[in-house]
Amino acid sequence: MPVGPNLSSQLRSFTCPHCSKLCRDKRGLTRHINTEHFSLSSDESDNESQAQKMSKDIHPFLNGIPVDDAGLPLPPQTKPPTWNELDPSNEWAPFDDRLGFEFAYHHYVEAQSSSKKIHKGLDFWMAAKIQALQKGDCDGVPWRSPKELYDTIDEIQQGHAPFTTVRLKYSGPLPPDPPKWMTQEYELCLRDTRQVLHQQLATPQFAKEFDPAPYRQFQADGKRVWSNLMSAEWAWRKADEISKENRAARGAMLVPVGGGLDKTTVSVATGHQEYHPFYITPGNISNVARRGHGNGVIPVAFLPIAKVNKRQRKRKEYQRFVRQMYHACIQLIFEPLRSGMMEPELVRCPDGYLRRAIYNIGPIIADYPEQVWLSAIVQGWCPKCDAPPDDLDKPHADRRTHELTDALIESKDAGILWDEYGIRSDVVPFTHSFPRADIHELMAPDLLHQVIKGTFKDHLVEWVMEYLWVEHGETKALEIIADIDRRISGVPIFPGLRRFEDGRDFAQWTGDDSKALMKVYLAAIVGYVPDEMVQCLSAFLELCYIFRRNAITVDALDQAKEHLSRFHELRQIFVDTGTRAHTSLPRQHALTHFITSIIDFGSPNGLCSSITESRHITAVKEPWRRSNRFNALSQMLVTINRLDKMNTLHRLLSLRGLLDGSVAYGMALSFEHESEEGEDWEINQNGDLAGYGYGDDAENGDADTEGDDEAAFRTVSEVGPVQGPRLASSVVLCATHERQYPRKLEELVVYLEEPSFKDAFLEYVFSTRYPEQDPPPNISEEMRFTGRIQVYHSAIARFYAPSDACGAGGMQRQTIRSNPNWRGHPRQDTIFVALGDEPGMRGLMVAQVLLFFSFTDPFNGKTHSCALVNWFERIGGNPDPVTGMWMVEREVIDGVRPLQVIHLGTVVRGAHLLPVFGDGRLPEWYDYTQALKSFRKYYVNPYIDHHAHELLAE
């Protein structure tokens, strides 16, 4: 149909105003907003940031005062200067327009298309242009080949930080027939660290996740809180040192430059191809920003990896050389920052202001083998203290420092240093050559390898299995282990919980697998191992969940000390039973340093090797897959640089609002702006974006969709981050009610086959109408309800859980289901209901949701969102002494489970129950779908997520 220049009115754009998601049509946009960004009314929740108001003390000297381009302080309330990094003559440069940029971004960044696929896409584009030529005008496509597209990407200046190569070689004396490693050249591929750091600091998206000065944070009661790196003592100490050394640096901004390094294997099939990337991250950004895997963590180098045979690997000369080369490479990486460590230099910050920045090498993220190399110690010793390998947890071990190490090297023989102090005297750590840097102090705690995969999965879980072998022999142990695996796979389903269909016995473990096993493992071993072992794991889990919080208080640290002491005491059971000869292990010993590390560096969540492990995917593995596998590193470096350029330009264009809506909508707007005479165009679509196939059906739909709940499950996340302020818990019904249910009370009771629903419903209605009176005994005979009832299959809980994967503000969204046919079976989730003001489980009740519904009372016109529930009663007045978990049992009176209707406003969030399996073994036919109706007693699971753990804390 012919249309005029108001083409954008025909091509309507349905873009979410909250998260910029592009939806298919208006209905999809409405559903998306109702599901992902529903508003919370003031009577549903209070602002948690007001309820838990924090105060800050900013460092008095290195306080990051904004300055002008001459370095002079700006007057208060001065607005930041305007930065225009886009070409004013063509904001899409070096691309011609939005279409060209979006085509390149889609194929190169999002789809990671090969040259062949890009060529095919260009051919389609040219075919469309040729078709248009027959009707009027065609000016061709911007590129004739993938190479021309790559050349355009290379012209992007934003985010440009190319890699260069430095060659290193052994320079010591050569024997008559030197081995290859002595004559070979090694390549260090690195970027200008200073240039990369400036680009990170200038990222506008970090404006609300950025701290220009060290600070100390306090709760309303005056107790200290540690969260981000700048909130901790190390940053404050360094600011003190700098302000004393150089008074001219006062008013500057301390910029800790953290590092992260870890070898990664890209392919086993091609001979264990390894790479050794080195990442940097500015310590001024928050833990949330750093874990976001965007511009917060960037690869700046690939360290050389020497390849030799096992015989050469054992030679002292080789070991000394590779370690010296290792530290020389890291020194070269930090070298561009050296001058800025002594005298401040101007940098642009995420909020747009200029500040005088003074750099300092920050915490280093690394696993234990890497820490051994970094700290130049002997394998088996601790990189932070001199506790001996056979008694790592001995009290009062001395902390390692450069000064102490230097003094020992000057006074002791190399053999004594090795045997008695665990020091390699033949290697000098790279931090020796930089001011205010000590590698032993800078070693960050590693949640992933020291706690989650190390102590839990590799130690405790394996020790339990070994105990069963020692205690029962091979045959019986295998039977017990099989039953433990059935218990693990048979726990009730829960949003976000990874199901172990075959138990814990599978080959390829990840950090996420270990975290998931933590949530359900404790109840599975009860009865098969001594109570002390269960208590040991319980103490460890409590400790782990405190360490994994994003904000850790003084009270939490005190609790962590108690749990750590109890863990050390209880783990002796593994020695007493003959399972272990000793428990002196470096990764477990690292737990003793977590308390001081939290005080120094803030929450370990922001300095965890899981951050670099995740970054390996986009910085190493995906670029490698896009190479031709021959001399892959050089191709990977080009890909990484191009990706950084494209992503930087994408962020700038998005910030300017130039990427709002669909590509077609944006192009239509640009034509309207250029048009002066109102010439006509011909379009064949039906006038909205549905004709173009944009958007995702599932994400535009509700949490439950009518007639296809199976499809909804496959595509809609049950749990995940949402944008929003820090609010207390709120639960609302999903956007769409289920239309197959009767709307009248009497008919609905028959449909549900729940006769007691009628009395429960009428008692609720009576209590809302007459809150001061008790309902009559035979209420169904004395009261009628003529209104209409709408039934729902799910509700959405929204709560603050900053230690889990979270969106802006740390909010989590969780789907609670009560669906008679979810993936082929009924699913009726359990919930926490607020009972009173007491802390923990004493102020909560657990119930199972049998029905979600809403109605408007004709009596007063009020609308109610409700749930029909059956209660679980708390067993005893304290948690179970063995597991540390509260126990509940289903409420049953005379063989019948009583039902009650409650208002949705009393629901806190979903609860997870772990069966008390008892002494018997589960039958082979047992299935997780029967978990909530097959047992008499249940544990209330505090480990399902961080919010539940803190919610149930006393």
PDB file of N, CA and C in Angstrom, residues 63-68 71 210-213 251-253 344-358:
ATOM      1  N   ASN A  63      39.553  12.128  48.058  1.00  0.00           N
ATOM      2  CA  ASN A  63      38.093  12.099  47.978  1.00  0.00           C
ATOM      3  C   ASN A  63      37.548  12.307  46.571  1.00  0.00           C
ATOM      4  N   GLY A  64      38.390  12.282  45.545  1.00  0.00           N
ATOM      5  CA  GLY A  64      37.926  12.292  44.159  1.00  0.00           C
ATOM      6  C   GLY A  64      37.135  13.523  43.771  1.00  0.00           C
ATOM      7  N   ILE A  65      37.691  14.709  44.035  1.00  0.00           N
ATOM      8  CA  ILE A  65      36.989  15.958  43.713  1.00  0.00           C
ATOM      9  C   ILE A  65      36.998  16.184  42.202  1.00  0.00           C
ATOM     10  N   PRO A  66      35.852  16.490  41.593  1.00  0.00           N
ATOM     11  CA  PRO A  66      35.837  16.811  40.158  1.00  0.00           C
ATOM     12  C   PRO A  66      36.677  18.052  39.858  1.00  0.00           C
ATOM     13  N   VAL A  67      37.351  18.040  38.715  1.00  0.00           N
ATOM     14  CA  VAL A  67      38.230  19.146  38.325  1.00  0.00           C
ATOM     15  C   VAL A  67      37.949  19.535  36.882  1.00  0.00           C
ATOM     16  N   ASP A  68      38.521  20.690  36.482  1.00  0.00           N
ATOM     17  CA  ASP A  68      38.417  21.095  35.089  1.00  0.00           C
ATOM     18  C   ASP A  68      39.581  20.502  34.312  1.00  0.00           C
ATOM     19  N   GLY A  71      42.961  20.659  35.807  1.00  0.00           N
ATOM     20  CA  GLY A  71      43.187  19.977  37.070  1.00  0.00           C
ATOM     21  C   GLY A  71      42.771  20.766  38.287  1.00  0.00           C
ATOM     22  N   PHE A 210      29.645   3.398  40.692  1.00  0.00           N
ATOM     23  CA  PHE A 210      31.008   3.917  40.686  1.00  0.00           C
ATOM     24  C   PHE A 210      31.264   4.714  41.956  1.00  0.00           C
ATOM     25  N   ASP A 211      32.424   4.511  42.585  1.00  0.00           N
ATOM     26  CA  ASP A 211      32.816   5.238  43.799  1.00  0.00           C
ATOM     27  C   ASP A 211      34.149   5.937  43.550  1.00  0.00           C
ATOM     28  N   PRO A 212      34.174   7.273  43.561  1.00  0.00           N
ATOM     29  CA  PRO A 212      35.426   7.995  43.290  1.00  0.00           C
ATOM     30  C   PRO A 212      36.359   8.071  44.500  1.00  0.00           C
ATOM     31  N   ALA A 213      35.916   7.634  45.675  1.00  0.00           N
ATOM     32  CA  ALA A 213      36.743   7.760  46.880  1.00  0.00           C
ATOM     33  C   ALA A 213      36.508   6.573  47.801  1.00  0.00           C
ATOM     34  N   GLY A 251      42.862  15.309  47.250  1.00  0.00           N
ATOM     35  CA  GLY A 251      41.753  15.669  46.368  1.00  0.00           C
ATOM     36  C   GLY A 251      41.656  14.789  45.150  1.00  0.00           C
ATOM     37  N   ALA A 252      42.680  13.928  44.943  1.00  0.00           N
ATOM     38  CA  ALA A 252      42.671  13.037  43.786  1.00  0.00           C
ATOM     39  C   ALA A 252      41.779  11.827  44.048  1.00  0.00           C
ATOM     40  N   MET A 253      41.647  11.000  43.042  1.00  0.00           N
ATOM     41  CA  MET A 253      40.834   9.786  43.110  1.00  0.00           C
ATOM     42  C   MET A 253      41.749   8.571  43.094  1.00  0.00           C
ATOM     43  N   PRO A 344      49.292  12.173  40.098  1.00  0.00           N
ATOM     44  CA  PRO A 344      47.944  12.036  39.527  1.00  0.00           C
ATOM     45  C   PRO A 344      47.890  12.498  38.074  1.00  0.00           C
ATOM     46  N   GLU A 345      47.000  11.890  37.313  1.00  0.00           N
ATOM     47  CA  GLU A 345      46.748  12.324  35.947  1.00  0.00           C
ATOM     48  C   GLU A 345      45.243  12.409  35.719  1.00  0.00           C
ATOM     49  N   LEU A 346      44.872  13.250  34.771  1.00  0.00           N
ATOM     50  CA  LEU A 346      43.451  13.477  34.520  1.00  0.00           C
ATOM     51  C   LEU A 346      42.819  12.275  33.832  1.00  0.00           C
ATOM     52  N   VAL A 347      41.669  11.868  34.343  1.00  0.00           N
ATOM     53  CA  VAL A 347      40.884  10.815  33.697  1.00  0.00           C
ATOM     54  C   VAL A 347      39.428  11.246  33.696  1.00  0.00           C
ATOM     55  N   ARG A 348      38.705  10.721  32.750  1.00  0.00           N
ATOM     56  CA  ARG A 348      37.269  10.975  32.690  1.00  0.00           C
ATOM     57  C   ARG A 348      36.546   9.839  33.385  1.00  0.00           C
ATOM     58  N   CYS A 349      35.550  10.166  34.176  1.00  0.00           N
ATOM     59  CA  CYS A 349      34.833   9.184  34.998  1.00  0.00           C
ATOM     60  C   CYS A 349      33.457   8.885  34.416  1.00  0.00           C
ATOM     61  N   PRO A 350      32.815   7.811  34.861  1.00  0.00           N
ATOM     62  CA  PRO A 350      31.503   7.439  34.305  1.00  0.00           C
ATOM     63  C   PRO A 350      30.445   8.518  34.447  1.00  0.00           C
ATOM     64  N   ASP A 351      30.538   9.362  35.491  1.00  0.00           N
ATOM     65  CA  ASP A 351      29.536  10.414  35.672  1.00  0.00           C
ATOM     66  C   ASP A 351      29.802  11.640  34.806  1.00  0.00           C
ATOM     67  N   GLY A 352      30.839  11.581  33.958  1.00  0.00           N
ATOM     68  CA  GLY A 352      31.146  12.664  33.034  1.00  0.00           C
ATOM     69  C   GLY A 352      32.156  13.660  33.560  1.00  0.00           C
ATOM     70  N   TYR A 353      32.486  13.642  34.838  1.00  0.00           N
ATOM     71  CA  TYR A 353      33.447  14.582  35.409  1.00  0.00           C
ATOM     72  C   TYR A 353      34.880  14.126  35.134  1.00  0.00           C
ATOM     73  N   LEU A 354      35.771  15.106  35.100  1.00  0.00           N
ATOM     74  CA  LEU A 354      37.203  14.828  35.101  1.00  0.00           C
ATOM     75  C   LEU A 354      37.678  14.779  36.556  1.00  0.00           C
ATOM     76  N   ARG A 355      38.595  13.859  36.823  1.00  0.00           N
ATOM     77  CA  ARG A 355      39.205  13.782  38.142  1.00  0.00           C
ATOM     78  C   ARG A 355      40.689  13.474  37.996  1.00  0.00           C
ATOM     79  N   ARG A 356      41.443  13.871  38.995  1.00  0.00           N
ATOM     80  CA  ARG A 356      42.859  13.528  39.054  1.00  0.00           C
ATOM     81  C   ARG A 356      42.969  12.146  39.678  1.00  0.00           C
ATOM     82  N   ALA A 357      43.479  11.204  38.915  1.00  0.00           N
ATOM     83  CA  ALA A 357      43.528   9.809  39.353  1.00  0.00           C
ATOM     84  C   ALA A 357      44.951   9.406  39.687  1.00  0.00           C
ATOM     85  N   ILE A 358      45.095   8.680  40.765  1.00  0.00           N
ATOM     86  CA  ILE A 358      46.386   8.090  41.109  1.00  0.00           C
ATOM     87  C   ILE A 358      46.166   6.587  41.240  1.00  0.00           C
TER      88      ILE A 358
END
